[in-house]
Amino acid sequence: PLFSPFGHGVSGRDLILRFSASGALLSELDGRGTWSAPSAKKGDDDDDEDGGKKSGPASFKDPAGVAVDPAGGLLVADSGNHRVAFVDAAGSVTLSLGRRNKDGKFLPGTGPGEFNRPSAVAVSGNRIAVADQHRLQVFDRAGLFLFEAELPALAGGARDDEDDDESDDDDEDLRLRAVSIDAAGRLYATESAGDRVLIFGPDGRSLAAFGGPGSAPGTLDEPRGIAASPLGSIYVAEQGNRRVQRADPSRNFVLAF
């Protein structure tokens, strides 16, 4: 049985990375089940003015999502620093996307290529997709902004936390929780407000949505993680129902575990 599954993914290197609450990389679990010290370089241990890790190379603050680059290295949705970081196989940050001030500090933003606590990142082929609260942005491998996906209207009765001024929980402000890209370039995202999976074309057009709130097979409760397999299946991790469901290419849920 699963207890509050939050996310999942497939790594070409078969590594599971364990972070502390402040964003420090603690250890790695390899494909043989052996824990070891991290191979990535350690970041600066000093705290910044916000009480978290500094946003210098190889250090993070509240990392919310990680994607394994098939070419080697990682992409990190560095939520607390409002950036997406490219980390090479040696553990060095080679590129960061986001809005910076004149001193190089990353700031929250809502313009193209800017982020406000990004929650997830995915990479496939020449595309990188970033879920950023109520937005889904797409970039090329060089970090050039391409477009923002067209989010569909919320399902009837769903609550859009973007308009909820009384909410003081940052976690509740995330409409989009996770993102994946399939071999054809289609985008998949989990939507917390409507308990749905959203599907977009390679150009960002909204194609479909499926799921809906509930606990019965085919419904979702707090969907968090998502992964599109090369064979067309879609795996969805539900925190509320404590399970993972698999949907076939026709978007029919056929398995739960």
PDB file of C-alpha atoms in Angstrom:
ATOM      1  CA  PRO A   1       0.000   0.000   0.000  1.00  0.00           C
ATOM      2  CA  LEU A   2       1.019   3.597  -0.550  1.00  0.00           C
ATOM      3  CA  PHE A   3       0.847   6.459   1.933  1.00  0.00           C
ATOM      4  CA  SER A   4       0.304   9.884   0.366  1.00  0.00           C
ATOM      5  CA  PRO A   5       2.211   9.345  -2.919  1.00  0.00           C
ATOM      6  CA  PHE A   6       3.357  12.705  -4.245  1.00  0.00           C
ATOM      7  CA  GLY A   7       5.243  12.006  -7.453  1.00  0.00           C
ATOM      8  CA  HIS A   8       7.163   9.554  -9.534  1.00  0.00           C
ATOM      9  CA  GLY A   9       9.346   9.345 -12.608  1.00  0.00           C
ATOM     10  CA  VAL A  10      11.694   7.164 -14.592  1.00  0.00           C
ATOM     11  CA  SER A  11      15.444   7.775 -14.452  1.00  0.00           C
ATOM     12  CA  GLY A  12      17.895   6.671 -17.095  1.00  0.00           C
ATOM     13  CA  ARG A  13      20.525   6.295 -14.360  1.00  0.00           C
ATOM     14  CA  ASP A  14      18.161   4.506 -11.927  1.00  0.00           C
ATOM     15  CA  LEU A  15      18.874   6.962  -9.134  1.00  0.00           C
ATOM     16  CA  ILE A  16      16.544   8.155  -6.395  1.00  0.00           C
ATOM     17  CA  LEU A  17      17.656  11.431  -4.817  1.00  0.00           C
ATOM     18  CA  ARG A  18      16.843  12.326  -1.207  1.00  0.00           C
ATOM     19  CA  PHE A  19      16.731  15.992  -0.183  1.00  0.00           C
ATOM     20  CA  SER A  20      16.410  17.679   3.191  1.00  0.00           C
ATOM     21  CA  ALA A  21      13.532  20.079   3.837  1.00  0.00           C
ATOM     22  CA  SER A  22      15.881  23.009   3.127  1.00  0.00           C
ATOM     23  CA  GLY A  23      16.877  21.614  -0.260  1.00  0.00           C
ATOM     24  CA  ALA A  24      20.242  20.000   0.508  1.00  0.00           C
ATOM     25  CA  LEU A  25      20.999  16.775  -1.400  1.00  0.00           C
ATOM     26  CA  LEU A  26      21.491  14.140   1.307  1.00  0.00           C
ATOM     27  CA  SER A  27      22.017  10.837  -0.482  1.00  0.00           C
ATOM     28  CA  GLU A  28      21.403   8.789  -3.627  1.00  0.00           C
ATOM     29  CA  LEU A  29      19.844   5.345  -4.003  1.00  0.00           C
ATOM     30  CA  ASP A  30      21.153   3.395  -6.996  1.00  0.00           C
ATOM     31  CA  GLY A  31      19.458   0.624  -8.976  1.00  0.00           C
ATOM     32  CA  ARG A  32      20.939  -2.032  -6.657  1.00  0.00           C
ATOM     33  CA  GLY A  33      19.253  -0.521  -3.612  1.00  0.00           C
ATOM     34  CA  THR A  34      22.445   0.984  -2.169  1.00  0.00           C
ATOM     35  CA  TRP A  35      22.436   4.413  -0.526  1.00  0.00           C
ATOM     36  CA  SER A  36      25.549   6.522  -1.001  1.00  0.00           C
ATOM     37  CA  ALA A  37      26.783  10.064  -0.502  1.00  0.00           C
ATOM     38  CA  PRO A  38      25.668  12.437  -3.252  1.00  0.00           C
ATOM     39  CA  SER A  39      27.923  12.748  -6.250  1.00  0.00           C
ATOM     40  CA  ALA A  40      26.737  16.321  -6.861  1.00  0.00           C
ATOM     41  CA  LYS A  41      28.764  19.137  -5.381  1.00  0.00           C
ATOM     42  CA  LYS A  42      27.495  20.535  -2.112  1.00  0.00           C
ATOM     43  CA  GLY A  43      26.062  24.011  -2.143  1.00  0.00           C
ATOM     44  CA  ASP A  44      26.810  26.942   0.132  1.00  0.00           C
ATOM     45  CA  ASP A  45      25.703  26.124   3.679  1.00  0.00           C
ATOM     46  CA  ASP A  46      25.028  29.747   4.574  1.00  0.00           C
ATOM     47  CA  ASP A  47      21.436  30.860   4.915  1.00  0.00           C
ATOM     48  CA  ASP A  48      19.992  33.720   2.899  1.00  0.00           C
ATOM     49  CA  GLU A  49      17.795  36.477   4.254  1.00  0.00           C
ATOM     50  CA  ASP A  50      14.714  34.308   3.762  1.00  0.00           C
ATOM     51  CA  GLY A  51      16.077  31.552   6.004  1.00  0.00           C
ATOM     52  CA  GLY A  52      16.753  29.059   3.196  1.00  0.00           C
ATOM     53  CA  LYS A  53      19.602  27.930   1.015  1.00  0.00           C
ATOM     54  CA  LYS A  54      21.262  30.545  -1.150  1.00  0.00           C
ATOM     55  CA  SER A  55      20.483  30.487  -4.838  1.00  0.00           C
ATOM     56  CA  GLY A  56      24.078  30.059  -5.936  1.00  0.00           C
ATOM     57  CA  PRO A  57      25.248  27.252  -8.228  1.00  0.00           C
ATOM     58  CA  ALA A  58      24.517  23.725  -6.962  1.00  0.00           C
ATOM     59  CA  SER A  59      22.288  24.805  -4.076  1.00  0.00           C
ATOM     60  CA  PHE A  60      18.496  24.952  -3.912  1.00  0.00           C
ATOM     61  CA  LYS A  61      15.653  26.259  -1.795  1.00  0.00           C
ATOM     62  CA  ASP A  62      12.508  24.116  -1.511  1.00  0.00           C
ATOM     63  CA  PRO A  63      13.097  22.075  -4.696  1.00  0.00           C
ATOM     64  CA  ALA A  64       9.642  20.928  -5.789  1.00  0.00           C
ATOM     65  CA  GLY A  65      10.316  18.855  -8.909  1.00  0.00           C
ATOM     66  CA  VAL A  66      13.134  17.047 -10.682  1.00  0.00           C
ATOM     67  CA  ALA A  67      13.382  15.721 -14.238  1.00  0.00           C
ATOM     68  CA  VAL A  68      16.128  13.427 -15.495  1.00  0.00           C
ATOM     69  CA  ASP A  69      17.670  14.638 -18.736  1.00  0.00           C
ATOM     70  CA  PRO A  70      18.230  11.669 -21.092  1.00  0.00           C
ATOM     71  CA  ALA A  71      21.378  13.449 -22.249  1.00  0.00           C
ATOM     72  CA  GLY A  72      22.722  13.403 -18.678  1.00  0.00           C
ATOM     73  CA  GLY A  73      22.138  15.598 -15.661  1.00  0.00           C
ATOM     74  CA  LEU A  74      18.976  16.930 -14.073  1.00  0.00           C
ATOM     75  CA  LEU A  75      16.509  19.785 -14.316  1.00  0.00           C
ATOM     76  CA  VAL A  76      15.295  21.098 -10.967  1.00  0.00           C
ATOM     77  CA  ALA A  77      12.181  23.185 -10.289  1.00  0.00           C
ATOM     78  CA  ASP A  78      13.847  25.291  -7.591  1.00  0.00           C
ATOM     79  CA  SER A  79      10.599  26.572  -6.127  1.00  0.00           C
ATOM     80  CA  GLY A  80      11.940  28.770  -3.335  1.00  0.00           C
ATOM     81  CA  ASN A  81      14.339  30.517  -5.701  1.00  0.00           C
ATOM     82  CA  HIS A  82      11.708  30.989  -8.464  1.00  0.00           C
ATOM     83  CA  ARG A  83      13.908  29.349 -11.086  1.00  0.00           C
ATOM     84  CA  VAL A  84      14.548  26.176 -13.068  1.00  0.00           C
ATOM     85  CA  ALA A  85      18.135  24.964 -12.828  1.00  0.00           C
ATOM     86  CA  PHE A  86      20.027  22.749 -15.281  1.00  0.00           C
ATOM     87  CA  VAL A  87      22.450  20.503 -13.375  1.00  0.00           C
ATOM     88  CA  ASP A  88      25.102  18.547 -15.262  1.00  0.00           C
ATOM     89  CA  ALA A  89      26.351  15.047 -14.412  1.00  0.00           C
ATOM     90  CA  ALA A  90      29.119  16.542 -12.272  1.00  0.00           C
ATOM     91  CA  GLY A  91      26.597  18.376 -10.091  1.00  0.00           C
ATOM     92  CA  SER A  92      27.196  21.901 -11.405  1.00  0.00           C
ATOM     93  CA  VAL A  93      24.402  24.277 -12.404  1.00  0.00           C
ATOM     94  CA  THR A  94      25.058  25.152 -16.038  1.00  0.00           C
ATOM     95  CA  LEU A  95      21.970  27.281 -16.749  1.00  0.00           C
ATOM     96  CA  SER A  96      19.140  28.830 -14.751  1.00  0.00           C
ATOM     97  CA  LEU A  97      15.834  30.124 -16.098  1.00  0.00           C
ATOM     98  CA  GLY A  98      13.855  32.824 -14.364  1.00  0.00           C
ATOM     99  CA  ARG A  99      13.692  36.520 -13.567  1.00  0.00           C
ATOM    100  CA  ARG A 100      16.740  38.137 -11.972  1.00  0.00           C
ATOM    101  CA  ASN A 101      17.398  41.551 -10.521  1.00  0.00           C
ATOM    102  CA  LYS A 102      20.574  43.523 -11.199  1.00  0.00           C
ATOM    103  CA  ASP A 103      22.352  41.669  -8.383  1.00  0.00           C
ATOM    104  CA  GLY A 104      21.584  38.280  -9.922  1.00  0.00           C
ATOM    105  CA  LYS A 105      18.986  37.295  -7.315  1.00  0.00           C
ATOM    106  CA  PHE A 106      15.997  35.377  -8.697  1.00  0.00           C
ATOM    107  CA  LEU A 107      12.631  37.036  -8.160  1.00  0.00           C
ATOM    108  CA  PRO A 108       9.041  35.856  -8.660  1.00  0.00           C
ATOM    109  CA  GLY A 109       7.471  36.925 -11.922  1.00  0.00           C
ATOM    110  CA  THR A 110       4.548  36.264 -14.236  1.00  0.00           C
ATOM    111  CA  GLY A 111       6.018  37.182 -17.614  1.00  0.00           C
ATOM    112  CA  PRO A 112       7.304  34.789 -20.284  1.00  0.00           C
ATOM    113  CA  GLY A 113      10.241  32.834 -18.905  1.00  0.00           C
ATOM    114  CA  GLU A 114       9.539  33.970 -15.336  1.00  0.00           C
ATOM    115  CA  PHE A 115       8.319  31.823 -12.430  1.00  0.00           C
ATOM    116  CA  ASN A 116       6.536  32.137  -9.127  1.00  0.00           C
ATOM    117  CA  ARG A 117       7.389  28.994  -7.147  1.00  0.00           C
ATOM    118  CA  PRO A 118       7.528  26.487 -10.035  1.00  0.00           C
ATOM    119  CA  SER A 119       6.182  23.112  -8.938  1.00  0.00           C
ATOM    120  CA  ALA A 120       7.336  20.673 -11.634  1.00  0.00           C
ATOM    121  CA  VAL A 121       9.522  20.273 -14.712  1.00  0.00           C
ATOM    122  CA  ALA A 122       9.661  17.723 -17.541  1.00  0.00           C
ATOM    123  CA  VAL A 123      11.967  17.214 -20.512  1.00  0.00           C
ATOM    124  CA  SER A 124      11.590  15.227 -23.722  1.00  0.00           C
ATOM    125  CA  GLY A 125      13.387  15.692 -27.030  1.00  0.00           C
ATOM    126  CA  ASN A 126      13.933  19.401 -27.588  1.00  0.00           C
ATOM    127  CA  ARG A 127      11.163  20.503 -25.213  1.00  0.00           C
ATOM    128  CA  ILE A 128      11.170  21.480 -21.548  1.00  0.00           C
ATOM    129  CA  ALA A 129       7.848  22.083 -19.776  1.00  0.00           C
ATOM    130  CA  VAL A 130       7.492  23.870 -16.442  1.00  0.00           C
ATOM    131  CA  ALA A 131       4.362  23.859 -14.256  1.00  0.00           C
ATOM    132  CA  ASP A 132       4.228  27.172 -12.418  1.00  0.00           C
ATOM    133  CA  GLN A 133       1.131  27.456 -10.227  1.00  0.00           C
ATOM    134  CA  HIS A 134      -1.521  28.503 -12.785  1.00  0.00           C
ATOM    135  CA  ARG A 135       0.708  28.399 -15.868  1.00  0.00           C
ATOM    136  CA  LEU A 136       2.400  25.809 -18.044  1.00  0.00           C
ATOM    137  CA  GLN A 137       5.369  27.210 -19.949  1.00  0.00           C
ATOM    138  CA  VAL A 138       7.424  25.470 -22.637  1.00  0.00           C
ATOM    139  CA  PHE A 139      11.071  26.133 -23.545  1.00  0.00           C
ATOM    140  CA  ASP A 140      13.623  24.657 -25.918  1.00  0.00           C
ATOM    141  CA  ARG A 141      16.742  22.867 -24.687  1.00  0.00           C
ATOM    142  CA  ALA A 142      18.713  26.111 -24.739  1.00  0.00           C
ATOM    143  CA  GLY A 143      16.217  27.699 -22.337  1.00  0.00           C
ATOM    144  CA  LEU A 144      14.473  29.877 -24.939  1.00  0.00           C
ATOM    145  CA  PHE A 145      10.808  30.531 -24.094  1.00  0.00           C
ATOM    146  CA  LEU A 146       8.509  29.094 -26.775  1.00  0.00           C
ATOM    147  CA  PHE A 147       4.923  29.443 -25.549  1.00  0.00           C
ATOM    148  CA  GLU A 148       2.513  29.188 -22.657  1.00  0.00           C
ATOM    149  CA  ALA A 149      -0.086  26.414 -22.840  1.00  0.00           C
ATOM    150  CA  GLU A 150      -3.770  27.289 -23.051  1.00  0.00           C
ATOM    151  CA  LEU A 151      -5.362  26.086 -19.809  1.00  0.00           C
ATOM    152  CA  PRO A 152      -9.037  25.037 -20.069  1.00  0.00           C
ATOM    153  CA  ALA A 153     -11.748  26.497 -17.880  1.00  0.00           C
ATOM    154  CA  LEU A 154     -12.047  24.946 -14.452  1.00  0.00           C
ATOM    155  CA  ALA A 155     -14.589  22.173 -14.096  1.00  0.00           C
ATOM    156  CA  GLY A 156     -17.938  23.150 -12.568  1.00  0.00           C
ATOM    157  CA  GLY A 157     -17.640  23.551  -8.812  1.00  0.00           C
ATOM    158  CA  ALA A 158     -13.856  23.498  -8.815  1.00  0.00           C
ATOM    159  CA  ARG A 159     -12.112  26.179  -6.798  1.00  0.00           C
ATOM    160  CA  ASP A 160      -9.442  28.322  -8.448  1.00  0.00           C
ATOM    161  CA  ASP A 161      -7.111  29.222  -5.583  1.00  0.00           C
ATOM    162  CA  GLU A 162      -5.649  32.063  -7.602  1.00  0.00           C
ATOM    163  CA  ASP A 163      -8.763  34.057  -6.738  1.00  0.00           C
ATOM    164  CA  ASP A 164      -8.919  32.960  -3.105  1.00  0.00           C
ATOM    165  CA  ASP A 165      -7.526  35.933  -1.201  1.00  0.00           C
ATOM    166  CA  GLU A 166      -8.196  34.287   2.145  1.00  0.00           C
ATOM    167  CA  SER A 167      -5.865  31.339   1.557  1.00  0.00           C
ATOM    168  CA  ASP A 168      -2.606  31.642   3.509  1.00  0.00           C
ATOM    169  CA  ASP A 169      -1.224  28.255   2.479  1.00  0.00           C
ATOM    170  CA  ASP A 170       1.239  28.566  -0.404  1.00  0.00           C
ATOM    171  CA  ASP A 171       0.700  24.917  -1.273  1.00  0.00           C
ATOM    172  CA  GLU A 172      -2.983  25.566  -1.928  1.00  0.00           C
ATOM    173  CA  ASP A 173      -2.144  28.119  -4.627  1.00  0.00           C
ATOM    174  CA  LEU A 174      -0.903  25.459  -7.050  1.00  0.00           C
ATOM    175  CA  ARG A 175      -3.466  24.667  -9.729  1.00  0.00           C
ATOM    176  CA  LEU A 176      -0.904  22.590 -11.652  1.00  0.00           C
ATOM    177  CA  ARG A 177       1.081  20.055  -9.660  1.00  0.00           C
ATOM    178  CA  ALA A 178       3.037  17.935 -12.134  1.00  0.00           C
ATOM    179  CA  VAL A 179       3.834  17.751 -15.830  1.00  0.00           C
ATOM    180  CA  SER A 180       4.998  15.150 -18.343  1.00  0.00           C
ATOM    181  CA  ILE A 181       5.743  15.087 -22.093  1.00  0.00           C
ATOM    182  CA  ASP A 182       5.129  12.077 -24.320  1.00  0.00           C
ATOM    183  CA  ALA A 183       7.094  10.958 -27.379  1.00  0.00           C
ATOM    184  CA  ALA A 184       4.803  12.943 -29.706  1.00  0.00           C
ATOM    185  CA  GLY A 185       5.357  16.169 -27.775  1.00  0.00           C
ATOM    186  CA  ARG A 186       1.939  16.229 -26.093  1.00  0.00           C
ATOM    187  CA  LEU A 187       1.875  17.751 -22.611  1.00  0.00           C
ATOM    188  CA  TYR A 188       0.145  16.227 -19.582  1.00  0.00           C
ATOM    189  CA  ALA A 189      -0.462  18.037 -16.293  1.00  0.00           C
ATOM    190  CA  THR A 190      -2.245  17.202 -13.054  1.00  0.00           C
ATOM    191  CA  GLU A 191      -4.751  19.838 -11.932  1.00  0.00           C
ATOM    192  CA  SER A 192      -5.432  20.004  -8.204  1.00  0.00           C
ATOM    193  CA  ALA A 193      -8.425  22.380  -8.375  1.00  0.00           C
ATOM    194  CA  GLY A 194     -10.513  20.029 -10.523  1.00  0.00           C
ATOM    195  CA  ASP A 195      -8.828  16.690  -9.700  1.00  0.00           C
ATOM    196  CA  ARG A 196      -8.164  16.167 -13.403  1.00  0.00           C
ATOM    197  CA  VAL A 197      -5.462  15.361 -15.908  1.00  0.00           C
ATOM    198  CA  LEU A 198      -5.091  18.018 -18.601  1.00  0.00           C
ATOM    199  CA  ILE A 199      -3.743  17.198 -22.067  1.00  0.00           C
ATOM    200  CA  PHE A 200      -2.240  19.731 -24.475  1.00  0.00           C
ATOM    201  CA  GLY A 201      -0.975  19.458 -28.019  1.00  0.00           C
ATOM    202  CA  PRO A 202       2.682  20.097 -28.944  1.00  0.00           C
ATOM    203  CA  ASP A 203       1.685  23.703 -29.674  1.00  0.00           C
ATOM    204  CA  GLY A 204       0.069  24.218 -26.252  1.00  0.00           C
ATOM    205  CA  ARG A 205      -3.560  23.980 -27.379  1.00  0.00           C
ATOM    206  CA  SER A 206      -5.888  22.342 -24.874  1.00  0.00           C
ATOM    207  CA  LEU A 207      -6.938  18.929 -26.201  1.00  0.00           C
ATOM    208  CA  ALA A 208      -8.735  17.104 -23.417  1.00  0.00           C
ATOM    209  CA  ALA A 209      -9.250  16.686 -19.686  1.00  0.00           C
ATOM    210  CA  PHE A 210     -10.227  13.564 -17.810  1.00  0.00           C
ATOM    211  CA  GLY A 211     -10.652  12.300 -14.269  1.00  0.00           C
ATOM    212  CA  GLY A 212     -12.724  14.328 -11.841  1.00  0.00           C
ATOM    213  CA  PRO A 213     -13.077  14.228  -8.051  1.00  0.00           C
ATOM    214  CA  GLY A 214     -13.795  10.953  -6.292  1.00  0.00           C
ATOM    215  CA  SER A 215     -12.343   7.688  -5.049  1.00  0.00           C
ATOM    216  CA  ALA A 216     -13.878   5.241  -7.530  1.00  0.00           C
ATOM    217  CA  PRO A 217     -11.751   3.865 -10.372  1.00  0.00           C
ATOM    218  CA  GLY A 218     -11.315   6.540 -13.003  1.00  0.00           C
ATOM    219  CA  THR A 219     -11.732   9.449 -10.571  1.00  0.00           C
ATOM    220  CA  LEU A 220      -8.971  11.328  -8.783  1.00  0.00           C
ATOM    221  CA  ASP A 221      -8.313  12.891  -5.401  1.00  0.00           C
ATOM    222  CA  GLU A 222      -5.401  15.326  -5.148  1.00  0.00           C
ATOM    223  CA  PRO A 223      -3.486  14.106  -8.216  1.00  0.00           C
ATOM    224  CA  ARG A 224       0.162  14.998  -7.781  1.00  0.00           C
ATOM    225  CA  GLY A 225       2.580  13.044  -9.974  1.00  0.00           C
ATOM    226  CA  ILE A 226       2.182  12.140 -13.637  1.00  0.00           C
ATOM    227  CA  ALA A 227       4.268  10.180 -16.141  1.00  0.00           C
ATOM    228  CA  ALA A 228       3.540   9.409 -19.806  1.00  0.00           C
ATOM    229  CA  SER A 229       5.107   6.116 -20.893  1.00  0.00           C
ATOM    230  CA  PRO A 230       6.609   5.495 -24.351  1.00  0.00           C
ATOM    231  CA  LEU A 231       3.748   3.025 -25.017  1.00  0.00           C
ATOM    232  CA  GLY A 232       1.071   5.659 -24.488  1.00  0.00           C
ATOM    233  CA  SER A 233      -0.032   4.823 -20.952  1.00  0.00           C
ATOM    234  CA  ILE A 234      -0.453   7.606 -18.395  1.00  0.00           C
ATOM    235  CA  TYR A 235       0.401   7.021 -14.735  1.00  0.00           C
ATOM    236  CA  VAL A 236      -1.141   9.332 -12.116  1.00  0.00           C
ATOM    237  CA  ALA A 237      -0.107   9.426  -8.439  1.00  0.00           C
ATOM    238  CA  GLU A 238      -2.947  10.486  -6.142  1.00  0.00           C
ATOM    239  CA  GLN A 239      -2.123  11.837  -2.732  1.00  0.00           C
ATOM    240  CA  GLY A 240      -5.721  11.839  -1.534  1.00  0.00           C
ATOM    241  CA  ASN A 241      -6.555   8.266  -2.588  1.00  0.00           C
ATOM    242  CA  ARG A 242      -3.078   6.943  -1.737  1.00  0.00           C
ATOM    243  CA  ARG A 243      -2.705   5.110  -5.015  1.00  0.00           C
ATOM    244  CA  VAL A 244      -1.333   5.233  -8.547  1.00  0.00           C
ATOM    245  CA  GLN A 245      -3.696   4.713 -11.491  1.00  0.00           C
ATOM    246  CA  ARG A 246      -2.765   3.817 -15.044  1.00  0.00           C
ATOM    247  CA  ALA A 247      -4.792   5.111 -17.989  1.00  0.00           C
ATOM    248  CA  ASP A 248      -4.534   3.571 -21.457  1.00  0.00           C
ATOM    249  CA  PRO A 249      -3.927   5.676 -24.606  1.00  0.00           C
ATOM    250  CA  SER A 250      -7.711   6.196 -24.870  1.00  0.00           C
ATOM    251  CA  ARG A 251      -7.680   7.797 -21.391  1.00  0.00           C
ATOM    252  CA  ASN A 252      -9.501   4.895 -19.732  1.00  0.00           C
ATOM    253  CA  PHE A 253      -8.200   4.016 -16.273  1.00  0.00           C
ATOM    254  CA  VAL A 254      -7.408   0.301 -16.386  1.00  0.00           C
ATOM    255  CA  LEU A 255      -5.260  -0.339 -13.312  1.00  0.00           C
ATOM    256  CA  ALA A 256      -4.804   0.971  -9.766  1.00  0.00           C
ATOM    257  CA  PHE A 257      -2.205   0.033  -7.193  1.00  0.00           C
TER     258      PHE A 257
END
